[in-house]
Short mmCIF file of N, CA and C in Angstrom, two decimals:
data_model
loop_
_atom_site.label_atom_id
_atom_site.label_comp_id
_atom_site.label_asym_id
_atom_site.label_seq_id
_atom_site.Cartn_x
_atom_site.Cartn_y
_atom_site.Cartn_z
N UNK P 235 0.97 -1.04 0.12
CA UNK P 235 -0.13 -0.03 -0.12
C UNK P 235 0.76 1.19 -0.13
N UNK P 236 0.51 2.01 -0.57
CA UNK P 236 1.07 3.71 -0.82
C UNK P 236 0.42 4.90 0.21
N UNK P 237 0.86 5.00 1.55
CA UNK P 237 0.26 5.77 2.17
C UNK P 237 0.59 6.99 2.38
N UNK P 238 -0.58 7.77 2.01
CA UNK P 238 -0.04 9.30 2.14
C UNK P 238 0.03 9.77 3.30
N UNK P 239 0.47 10.22 4.02
CA UNK P 239 0.61 10.86 5.80
C UNK P 239 0.66 12.27 5.73
N UNK P 240 -0.25 12.98 6.09
CA UNK P 240 0.05 14.82 6.44
C UNK P 240 0.20 14.91 7.87
N UNK P 241 1.21 15.39 8.28
CA UNK P 241 1.92 15.69 9.38
C UNK P 241 2.86 16.80 9.54
N UNK P 242 2.77 17.34 10.96
CA UNK P 242 3.91 18.45 10.96
C UNK P 242 5.30 18.19 10.87
N UNK P 243 5.83 19.06 10.96
CA UNK P 243 7.62 19.19 10.23
C UNK P 243 8.07 19.90 11.69
N UNK P 244 7.17 20.26 12.44
CA UNK P 244 7.47 20.59 13.75
C UNK P 244 8.59 19.71 14.75
N UNK P 245 9.62 20.00 15.39
CA UNK P 245 9.78 19.07 16.52
C UNK P 245 9.00 19.18 17.64
N UNK P 246 8.29 17.72 18.22
CA UNK P 246 7.41 17.70 19.26
C UNK P 246 7.42 16.83 20.07
N UNK P 247 7.05 16.68 21.21
CA UNK P 247 7.33 16.30 22.58
C UNK P 247 7.05 14.61 22.35
N UNK P 248 7.60 13.84 23.38
CA UNK P 248 7.19 12.21 23.14
C UNK P 248 5.70 11.76 23.03
N UNK P 249 5.02 12.55 23.53
CA UNK P 249 3.65 12.21 23.39
C UNK P 249 2.90 12.22 21.75
N UNK P 250 3.76 13.13 21.27
CA UNK P 250 3.70 12.75 19.64
C UNK P 250 4.14 11.90 19.12
N UNK P 251 5.71 11.94 19.05
CA UNK P 251 6.97 11.35 18.49
C UNK P 251 6.55 9.84 18.46
N UNK P 252 6.44 9.38 19.77
CA UNK P 252 6.33 8.19 20.39
C UNK P 252 5.08 7.10 19.32
N UNK P 253 4.04 7.75 19.03
CA UNK P 253 2.57 7.30 18.14
C UNK P 253 3.32 7.24 16.45
N UNK P 254 3.86 8.42 16.71
CA UNK P 254 4.16 8.40 15.00
C UNK P 254 5.56 7.18 14.63
N UNK P 255 6.45 7.39 15.68
CA UNK P 255 7.35 6.22 15.28
C UNK P 255 6.66 5.13 15.55
N UNK P 256 5.53 4.61 16.27
CA UNK P 256 4.86 3.27 15.91
C UNK P 256 4.23 3.02 14.80
N UNK P 257 3.61 4.17 14.25
CA UNK P 257 2.76 4.02 12.97
C UNK P 257 3.81 3.80 11.82
N UNK P 258 4.98 4.62 11.76
CA UNK P 258 5.88 4.32 10.89
C UNK P 258 6.68 2.83 10.94
N UNK P 259 6.75 2.35 11.99
CA UNK P 259 7.37 1.12 12.36
C UNK P 259 6.53 -0.10 11.89
N UNK P 260 5.25 0.11 11.44
CA UNK P 260 4.10 -0.80 11.73
C UNK P 260 3.92 -0.62 9.98
N UNK P 261 4.24 0.56 9.14
CA UNK P 261 4.27 0.69 7.81
C UNK P 261 4.88 0.16 7.07
N UNK P 262 6.30 0.62 7.68
CA UNK P 262 7.52 -0.33 7.20
C UNK P 262 7.52 -1.75 7.27
N UNK P 263 7.21 -2.35 8.41
CA UNK P 263 7.31 -3.70 8.42
C UNK P 263 6.32 -4.41 7.54
N UNK P 264 5.11 -3.67 7.56
CA UNK P 264 3.95 -4.24 6.36
C UNK P 264 4.33 -4.06 5.07
N UNK P 265 5.73 -3.57 4.88
CA UNK P 265 6.05 -3.21 3.34
C UNK P 265 5.76 -2.43 2.61
N UNK P 266 5.15 -1.50 3.45
CA UNK P 266 4.08 -0.47 2.70
C UNK P 266 5.39 0.44 2.27
N UNK P 267 4.39 1.53 1.58
CA UNK P 267 5.53 2.93 1.39
C UNK P 267 4.89 4.26 1.77
N UNK P 268 5.39 4.83 2.27
CA UNK P 268 5.18 6.43 2.95
C UNK P 268 5.42 7.44 1.90
N UNK P 269 3.88 8.04 1.30
CA UNK P 269 3.84 9.04 0.58
C UNK P 269 3.92 10.54 1.46
N UNK P 270 4.96 11.32 1.22
CA UNK P 270 4.74 12.54 2.70
C UNK P 270 5.47 13.50 1.89
N UNK P 271 5.28 14.83 2.42
CA UNK P 271 6.07 16.03 2.26
C UNK P 271 7.60 16.08 2.02
N UNK P 272 8.11 15.30 2.33
CA UNK P 272 9.41 14.98 1.73
C UNK P 272 10.48 15.45 3.04
N UNK P 273 10.06 16.27 4.12
CA UNK P 273 10.78 16.97 5.10
C UNK P 273 11.81 16.04 5.99
N UNK P 274 12.78 16.66 6.00
CA UNK P 274 14.15 15.90 7.06
C UNK P 274 14.17 16.37 8.15
N UNK P 275 13.16 16.91 9.13
CA UNK P 275 12.95 17.70 10.24
C UNK P 275 11.65 17.19 10.80
N UNK P 276 11.42 17.60 12.18
CA UNK P 276 10.56 17.76 13.04
C UNK P 276 9.65 16.06 13.03
N UNK P 277 8.36 16.00 13.04
CA UNK P 277 7.61 14.90 13.07
C UNK P 277 7.69 13.87 11.55
N UNK P 278 8.12 14.66 10.55
CA UNK P 278 8.10 14.24 9.30
C UNK P 278 9.47 13.37 9.21
N UNK P 279 10.50 14.00 9.78
CA UNK P 279 11.54 12.82 10.02
C UNK P 279 11.57 11.68 10.72
N UNK P 280 10.74 11.88 12.12
CA UNK P 280 10.50 11.08 12.86
C UNK P 280 9.67 9.64 11.92
N UNK P 281 8.72 9.93 10.95
CA UNK P 281 8.11 8.91 10.38
C UNK P 281 8.79 8.48 9.38
N UNK P 282 9.76 9.35 8.94
CA UNK P 282 10.43 8.38 7.64
C UNK P 282 11.49 7.91 8.11
N UNK P 283 12.32 8.05 9.15
CA UNK P 283 12.93 7.13 9.86
C UNK P 283 12.33 5.92 10.65
N UNK P 284 11.43 6.00 10.67
CA UNK P 284 10.72 4.67 11.25
C UNK P 284 10.46 3.88 9.79
N UNK P 285 9.92 4.26 8.80
CA UNK P 285 9.26 3.24 7.74
C UNK P 285 10.58 2.82 7.12
N UNK P 286 11.60 3.91 6.89
CA UNK P 286 13.26 3.19 6.28
C UNK P 286 13.82 2.38 6.99
N UNK P 287 13.58 2.59 8.58
CA UNK P 287 14.44 1.59 9.33
C UNK P 287 13.63 0.37 9.15
N UNK P 288 12.40 0.27 8.99
CA UNK P 288 11.49 -1.19 9.27
C UNK P 288 11.68 -1.41 7.73
N UNK P 289 12.08 -0.83 6.81
CA UNK P 289 12.08 -1.92 5.22
C UNK P 289 11.16 -0.86 4.37
N UNK P 290 10.52 -0.50 4.82
CA UNK P 290 9.52 0.58 3.89
C UNK P 290 10.38 1.68 2.78
N UNK P 291 9.42 1.98 1.93
CA UNK P 291 9.51 2.75 1.01
C UNK P 291 9.31 4.26 1.31
N UNK P 292 10.01 4.96 0.65
CA UNK P 292 9.70 6.54 0.88
C UNK P 292 9.76 7.55 -0.57
N UNK P 293 8.54 7.77 -0.54
CA UNK P 293 8.16 8.66 -1.80
C UNK P 293 7.82 10.07 -1.22
N UNK P 294 8.59 11.00 -1.46
CA UNK P 294 8.75 12.32 -0.85
C UNK P 294 8.00 13.58 -2.03
N UNK P 295 7.03 14.10 -1.48
CA UNK P 295 6.54 15.47 -2.65
C UNK P 295 6.80 16.81 -2.01
N UNK P 296 7.94 17.65 -2.38
CA UNK P 296 8.21 18.68 -1.96
C UNK P 296 7.38 19.93 -2.78
N UNK P 297 7.78 21.20 -2.32
CA UNK P 297 7.10 22.11 -3.17
C UNK P 297 8.68 23.21 -3.04
N UNK P 298 8.87 23.88 -4.04
CA UNK P 298 10.13 24.48 -4.94
C UNK P 298 10.78 25.14 -3.25
N UNK P 299 9.58 25.86 -2.74
CA UNK P 299 10.48 27.12 -1.84
C UNK P 299 10.79 26.05 -0.34
N UNK P 300 10.21 24.97 -0.48
CA UNK P 300 11.02 24.00 0.60
C UNK P 300 11.92 23.12 0.29
N UNK P 301 12.26 23.13 -0.70
CA UNK P 301 13.54 22.15 -1.26
C UNK P 301 14.54 21.86 -0.67
N UNK P 302 14.96 23.01 0.18
CA UNK P 302 16.08 22.90 1.22
C UNK P 302 16.19 22.05 2.31
N UNK P 303 14.79 21.70 2.70
CA UNK P 303 14.45 20.66 3.53
C UNK P 303 14.46 19.15 3.48
N UNK P 304 14.44 18.97 1.83
CA UNK P 304 14.02 17.72 1.73
C UNK P 304 15.02 16.63 2.21
N UNK P 305 14.36 15.54 2.62
CA UNK P 305 15.35 14.15 2.91
C UNK P 305 16.06 13.64 1.65
N UNK P 306 17.17 13.44 2.21
CA UNK P 306 18.38 12.52 1.18
C UNK P 306 17.89 11.25 1.23
N UNK P 307 18.18 10.55 -0.12
CA UNK P 307 18.29 9.48 -0.04
C UNK P 307 17.01 8.45 -0.12
N UNK P 308 15.83 8.88 -0.37
CA UNK P 308 14.83 8.37 -0.78
C UNK P 308 14.48 7.69 -2.01
N UNK P 309 13.15 6.83 -2.13
CA UNK P 309 13.10 6.10 -3.26
C UNK P 309 12.58 6.89 -4.60
N UNK P 310 12.00 8.04 -4.02
CA UNK P 310 11.52 8.74 -5.44
C UNK P 310 11.31 10.10 -4.32
N UNK P 311 11.62 10.83 -5.48
CA UNK P 311 11.31 12.70 -5.11
C UNK P 311 10.64 13.37 -6.08
N UNK P 312 9.50 14.42 -5.99
CA UNK P 312 9.43 15.01 -6.74
C UNK P 312 8.91 16.69 -6.12
N UNK P 313 9.25 17.59 -6.96
CA UNK P 313 9.26 19.03 -6.63
C UNK P 313 8.16 19.39 -7.29
N UNK P 314 7.32 20.14 -6.41
CA UNK P 314 5.97 20.61 -7.03
C UNK P 314 6.12 22.17 -7.15
N UNK P 315 5.69 23.03 -8.15
CA UNK P 315 5.46 23.98 -8.20
C UNK P 315 5.10 24.92 -6.76
N UNK P 316 3.98 24.68 -6.30
CA UNK P 316 3.10 24.87 -5.55
C UNK P 316 2.58 23.95 -4.58
N UNK P 317 2.14 24.65 -3.50
CA UNK P 317 1.26 23.90 -2.31
C UNK P 317 0.10 23.33 -3.03
N UNK P 318 -0.60 23.35 -4.02
CA UNK P 318 -1.72 23.15 -4.59
C UNK P 318 -1.44 22.07 -5.59
N UNK P 319 -0.34 22.18 -6.45
CA UNK P 319 0.31 20.85 -7.17
C UNK P 319 0.91 19.81 -6.14
N UNK P 320 1.52 20.31 -4.85
CA UNK P 320 1.99 19.23 -3.85
C UNK P 320 0.78 18.48 -3.38
N UNK P 321 -0.32 19.05 -3.07
CA UNK P 321 -1.46 18.32 -2.65
C UNK P 321 -1.81 17.35 -3.73
N UNK P 322 -2.20 17.56 -4.90
CA UNK P 322 -2.48 17.14 -6.08
C UNK P 322 -1.60 15.75 -5.87
N UNK P 323 -0.39 16.15 -6.25
CA UNK P 323 0.51 15.02 -6.42
C UNK P 323 0.54 13.95 -5.48
N UNK P 324 0.66 14.30 -3.96
CA UNK P 324 0.53 13.36 -2.89
C UNK P 324 -0.62 12.60 -2.97
N UNK P 325 -1.70 13.29 -3.37
CA UNK P 325 -3.15 12.30 -3.37
C UNK P 325 -2.94 11.10 -4.57
N UNK P 326 -2.28 11.75 -5.77
CA UNK P 326 -2.34 10.62 -7.03
C UNK P 326 -1.47 9.58 -6.72
N UNK P 327 -0.40 9.81 -5.69
CA UNK P 327 0.84 8.93 -5.68
C UNK P 327 0.25 7.65 -4.53
N UNK P 328 -0.72 8.07 -4.10
CA UNK P 328 -1.23 7.35 -2.78
C UNK P 328 -2.59 6.37 -3.00
N UNK P 329 -2.38 5.41 -2.08
CA UNK P 329 -3.80 4.41 -1.97
C UNK P 329 -4.43 4.93 -0.90
N UNK P 330 -4.27 5.38 0.23
CA UNK P 330 -4.84 6.04 1.56
C UNK P 330 -4.05 6.75 1.96
N UNK P 331 -4.95 7.71 2.85
CA UNK P 331 -4.32 8.73 3.62
C UNK P 331 -4.25 8.71 5.42
N UNK P 332 -3.73 9.00 5.75
CA UNK P 332 -3.57 9.13 7.11
C UNK P 332 -3.24 10.49 7.37
N UNK P 333 -4.15 11.40 8.52
CA UNK P 333 -4.12 12.72 8.99
C UNK P 333 -3.57 12.17 10.43
N UNK P 334 -2.31 13.00 10.55
CA UNK P 334 -1.50 12.86 12.12
C UNK P 334 -1.54 14.26 12.50
N UNK P 335 -0.91 14.81 13.69
CA UNK P 335 -0.90 16.00 14.22
C UNK P 335 -0.31 16.66 13.68
N UNK P 336 -0.63 17.83 13.33
CA UNK P 336 0.11 19.03 12.79
C UNK P 336 -0.91 20.50 12.72
N UNK P 337 -0.08 21.41 12.03
CA UNK P 337 -0.32 22.86 12.34
C UNK P 337 -1.54 22.91 10.95
N UNK P 338 -1.08 24.35 10.37
CA UNK P 338 -2.55 24.95 9.29
C UNK P 338 -2.44 24.05 8.25
N UNK P 339 -0.99 23.68 7.99
CA UNK P 339 -0.18 22.71 6.31
C UNK P 339 -1.49 21.53 6.70
N UNK P 340 -1.49 20.74 7.79
CA UNK P 340 -1.79 19.67 7.66
C UNK P 340 -3.47 19.54 7.90
N UNK P 341 -4.02 20.67 8.17
CA UNK P 341 -5.13 21.00 8.29
C UNK P 341 -5.62 21.24 6.64
N UNK P 342 -5.30 21.93 6.35
CA UNK P 342 -5.68 22.25 5.07
C UNK P 342 -5.35 21.33 4.06
N UNK P 343 -4.37 20.04 4.06
CA UNK P 343 -4.39 19.03 3.49
C UNK P 343 -5.65 18.18 3.65
N UNK P 344 -5.99 18.19 4.88
CA UNK P 344 -7.01 17.11 5.39
C UNK P 344 -8.37 17.64 5.12
N UNK P 345 -8.59 19.04 5.24
CA UNK P 345 -9.88 19.35 4.70
C UNK P 345 -9.78 19.23 3.16
N UNK P 346 -8.86 19.38 2.32
CA UNK P 346 -8.82 19.29 0.90
C UNK P 346 -9.12 17.63 0.61
N UNK P 347 -8.69 16.93 1.14
CA UNK P 347 -9.15 15.23 0.68
C UNK P 347 -10.62 14.95 1.44
N UNK P 348 -10.79 15.72 2.44
CA UNK P 348 -12.48 15.30 2.62
C UNK P 348 -13.45 15.80 1.76
N UNK P 349 -12.89 16.92 1.30
CA UNK P 349 -13.49 18.13 0.50
C UNK P 349 -13.95 17.10 -0.92
N UNK P 350 -12.73 16.56 -1.41
CA UNK P 350 -12.70 15.69 -2.28
C UNK P 350 -13.88 14.49 -2.57
N UNK P 351 -13.29 13.97 -1.34
CA UNK P 351 -14.17 12.25 -1.17
C UNK P 351 -15.65 12.69 -1.18
N UNK P 352 -15.91 13.96 -0.29
CA UNK P 352 -17.25 14.25 0.01
C UNK P 352 -18.29 14.65 -1.14
N UNK P 353 -17.74 15.02 -2.20
CA UNK P 353 -18.10 15.15 -3.89
C UNK P 353 -17.58 13.84 -4.74
N UNK P 354 -17.32 12.94 -3.92
CA UNK P 354 -17.14 11.73 -4.90
C UNK P 354 -16.06 11.79 -5.78
N UNK P 355 -14.99 12.47 -5.70
CA UNK P 355 -13.94 12.62 -6.25
C UNK P 355 -12.52 11.67 -6.20
N UNK P 356 -12.84 11.30 -5.28
CA UNK P 356 -12.07 10.08 -4.74
C UNK P 356 -12.79 9.10 -3.67
N UNK P 357 -12.47 7.94 -3.93
CA UNK P 357 -12.72 6.81 -2.61
C UNK P 357 -11.88 6.24 -1.84
N UNK P 358 -10.58 6.77 -1.82
CA UNK P 358 -9.40 6.56 -0.91
C UNK P 358 -9.74 6.71 0.29
N UNK P 359 -9.47 5.55 0.93
CA UNK P 359 -9.78 5.48 2.84
C UNK P 359 -9.03 6.53 3.32
N UNK P 360 -9.42 7.41 4.57
CA UNK P 360 -8.79 8.33 5.13
C UNK P 360 -9.02 8.03 6.54
N UNK P 361 -7.84 8.47 7.32
CA UNK P 361 -8.11 7.92 8.97
C UNK P 361 -7.45 9.14 9.20
N UNK P 362 -8.26 9.45 10.21
CA UNK P 362 -7.48 10.93 11.43
C UNK P 362 -6.78 10.16 12.64
N UNK P 363 -5.55 10.25 12.50
CA UNK P 363 -4.96 9.45 13.95
C UNK P 363 -5.14 10.84 14.92
N UNK P 364 -5.83 10.41 16.10
CA UNK P 364 -5.80 11.05 16.87
C UNK P 364 -5.24 11.02 18.33
N UNK P 365 -4.03 11.20 18.10
CA UNK P 365 -2.87 10.90 19.00
C UNK P 365 -2.88 11.88 20.09
N UNK P 366 -3.10 11.41 21.06
CA UNK P 366 -3.07 12.20 22.65
C UNK P 366 -4.45 13.02 22.60
N UNK P 367 -5.50 12.51 21.89
CA UNK P 367 -6.63 13.60 21.88
C UNK P 367 -6.52 14.85 21.13
N UNK P 368 -5.50 15.16 20.10
CA UNK P 368 -5.23 16.24 19.79
C UNK P 368 -6.05 16.73 18.84
N UNK P 369 -7.14 15.76 18.20
CA UNK P 369 -7.93 16.08 17.18
C UNK P 369 -9.69 16.42 17.90
N UNK P 370 -9.58 16.21 19.24
CA UNK P 370 -10.70 15.56 19.91
C UNK P 370 -11.94 16.98 19.43
N UNK P 371 -11.55 18.23 19.13
CA UNK P 371 -12.44 19.43 18.61
C UNK P 371 -12.55 19.14 17.50
N UNK P 372 -11.86 18.93 16.49
CA UNK P 372 -12.08 18.83 14.84
C UNK P 372 -12.81 17.76 15.22
N UNK P 373 -12.82 16.37 15.40
CA UNK P 373 -13.52 15.32 15.83
C UNK P 373 -15.04 15.79 15.90
N UNK P 374 -15.29 16.82 17.14
CA UNK P 374 -16.69 17.14 17.61
C UNK P 374 -17.12 17.93 16.57
N UNK P 375 -16.65 18.71 15.77
CA UNK P 375 -16.83 19.77 15.04
C UNK P 375 -17.44 18.73 13.68
N UNK P 376 -16.52 17.84 13.31
CA UNK P 376 -17.17 16.79 12.17
C UNK P 376 -18.60 16.53 12.70
N UNK P 377 -18.93 15.81 13.77
CA UNK P 377 -19.76 15.29 13.97
C UNK P 377 -20.92 16.19 14.08
N UNK P 378 -20.52 17.53 14.53
CA UNK P 378 -21.91 18.36 14.45
C UNK P 378 -22.34 18.83 12.89
N UNK P 379 -21.23 19.05 12.14
CA UNK P 379 -21.59 18.93 10.64
C UNK P 379 -22.43 17.93 10.31
N UNK P 380 -22.16 16.68 10.28
CA UNK P 380 -22.79 15.60 10.19
C UNK P 380 -24.16 15.61 10.67
N UNK P 381 -24.35 15.69 12.15
CA UNK P 381 -25.66 15.84 12.68
C UNK P 381 -26.78 16.91 12.32
N UNK P 382 -25.99 17.98 11.81
CA UNK P 382 -26.88 19.31 11.22
C UNK P 382 -27.24 19.20 9.84
N UNK P 383 -26.99 18.14 9.01
CA UNK P 383 -26.75 18.04 7.77
C UNK P 383 -25.75 19.17 6.77
N UNK P 384 -24.55 19.28 7.45
CA UNK P 384 -23.47 20.01 6.27
C UNK P 384 -23.17 19.14 5.44
N UNK P 385 -23.41 18.04 5.77
CA UNK P 385 -22.65 16.50 4.87
C UNK P 385 -23.25 16.03 3.96
N UNK P 386 -22.96 15.99 2.66
CA UNK P 386 -24.19 14.92 1.65
C UNK P 386 -24.08 13.54 1.88
N UNK P 387 -22.76 13.57 2.67
CA UNK P 387 -22.81 11.77 2.79
C UNK P 387 -22.62 12.14 4.63
N UNK P 388 -22.63 10.76 4.78
CA UNK P 388 -22.09 10.21 6.31
C UNK P 388 -21.07 10.45 6.88
N UNK P 389 -20.67 10.92 8.13
CA UNK P 389 -19.45 11.32 8.02
C UNK P 389 -18.70 9.85 7.74
N UNK P 390 -18.95 8.79 8.88
CA UNK P 390 -18.43 7.63 8.59
C UNK P 390 -18.13 7.04 7.17
N UNK P 391 -18.46 7.88 6.03
CA UNK P 391 -18.09 7.40 4.74
C UNK P 391 -16.79 8.17 4.22
N UNK P 392 -16.64 9.52 5.34
CA UNK P 392 -15.44 10.15 4.50
C UNK P 392 -14.61 9.81 5.51
N UNK P 393 -14.68 9.74 6.59
CA UNK P 393 -13.41 9.59 7.35
C UNK P 393 -13.27 8.55 8.76
N UNK P 394 -12.36 7.69 8.80
CA UNK P 394 -12.04 6.89 10.24
C UNK P 394 -11.26 7.23 11.05
N UNK P 395 -11.96 7.84 12.71
CA UNK P 395 -10.90 8.17 13.55
C UNK P 395 -10.47 6.86 14.49
N UNK P 396 -9.41 7.22 14.49
CA UNK P 396 -8.31 5.89 15.09
C UNK P 396 -7.53 6.83 16.45
N UNK P 397 -7.82 6.33 17.22
CA UNK P 397 -6.90 6.58 18.44
C UNK P 397 -5.40 6.01 18.63
N UNK P 398 -5.19 4.91 18.01
CA UNK P 398 -3.83 4.24 18.13
C UNK P 398 -3.35 4.14 16.81
N UNK P 399 -2.13 3.88 16.80
CA UNK P 399 -1.67 3.68 14.85
C UNK P 399 -2.13 2.10 15.01
N UNK P 400 -1.85 1.14 15.73
CA UNK P 400 -2.20 -0.05 15.32
C UNK P 400 -3.62 -0.35 14.76
N UNK P 401 -4.42 0.58 15.08
CA UNK P 401 -5.87 0.71 14.42
C UNK P 401 -6.14 1.36 13.27
N UNK P 402 -5.25 2.47 13.37
CA UNK P 402 -5.26 3.43 11.97
C UNK P 402 -4.57 2.53 10.72
N UNK P 403 -3.75 1.51 10.81
CA UNK P 403 -3.12 0.48 9.77
C UNK P 403 -4.09 -0.48 9.46
N UNK P 404 -4.63 -1.16 10.59
CA UNK P 404 -5.89 -2.20 10.58
C UNK P 404 -7.05 -1.98 9.75
N UNK P 405 -7.60 -0.62 10.03
CA UNK P 405 -8.33 0.05 9.05
C UNK P 405 -8.48 0.05 7.26
N UNK P 406 -6.78 0.59 7.12
CA UNK P 406 -6.38 0.85 5.96
C UNK P 406 -6.24 -0.64 5.03
N UNK P 407 -5.65 -1.51 6.12
CA UNK P 407 -5.68 -3.10 5.46
C UNK P 407 -6.84 -3.66 5.04
N UNK P 408 -7.90 -3.35 6.21
CA UNK P 408 -9.33 -3.94 5.78
C UNK P 408 -9.75 -3.18 4.73
N UNK P 409 -9.96 -2.00 4.66
CA UNK P 409 -10.32 -1.29 3.08
C UNK P 409 -9.80 -1.63 2.14
N UNK P 410 -8.66 -1.71 2.14
CA UNK P 410 -7.98 -1.90 0.80
C UNK P 410 -7.75 -3.42 0.44
N UNK P 411 -8.18 -4.24 1.69
CA UNK P 411 -7.52 -5.76 1.13
C UNK P 411 -6.49 -6.22 1.39
N UNK P 412 -5.58 -5.61 2.28
CA UNK P 412 -4.11 -6.04 2.10
C UNK P 412 -3.72 -6.85 3.25
N UNK P 413 -3.34 -7.62 3.51
CA UNK P 413 -2.60 -8.43 4.67
C UNK P 413 -1.68 -7.55 5.84
#
């Protein structure tokens, strides 16, 4: 499986890095490929290190103005002209998406994939990994949108909420029929 992961490039504490490292090791040991923003700093580096150390492949998609932060020695690297093209390429290269902790860039990427899915432009499975309750507020907001009729499809058709890395990967493998 080629799994796109949207996440932060910030240096974060152990409550976020430990589960990210755990997810990365599961992904790599499963023989899967990480498709990610290609940064070699912060949480993005933690995940890339874990996938690579566990035997998985790395496909990076960066953007020209961030090219100085790209990770060397990846299996495939693409440099997009702008953030819009980067999001498009990340999604094209992936079979599924996992949204991990992050800031405004991660939120932008997350809402874009959910908007595409809402309108039937993709059926790729999407998991929101709610590490340490980071997305509790967003999860509640999504539920309110669903309950009050703002979504044309049920929330459960758009995104799966996982509290732990093992649950996130299990959902993706089940969704795509991969052992």
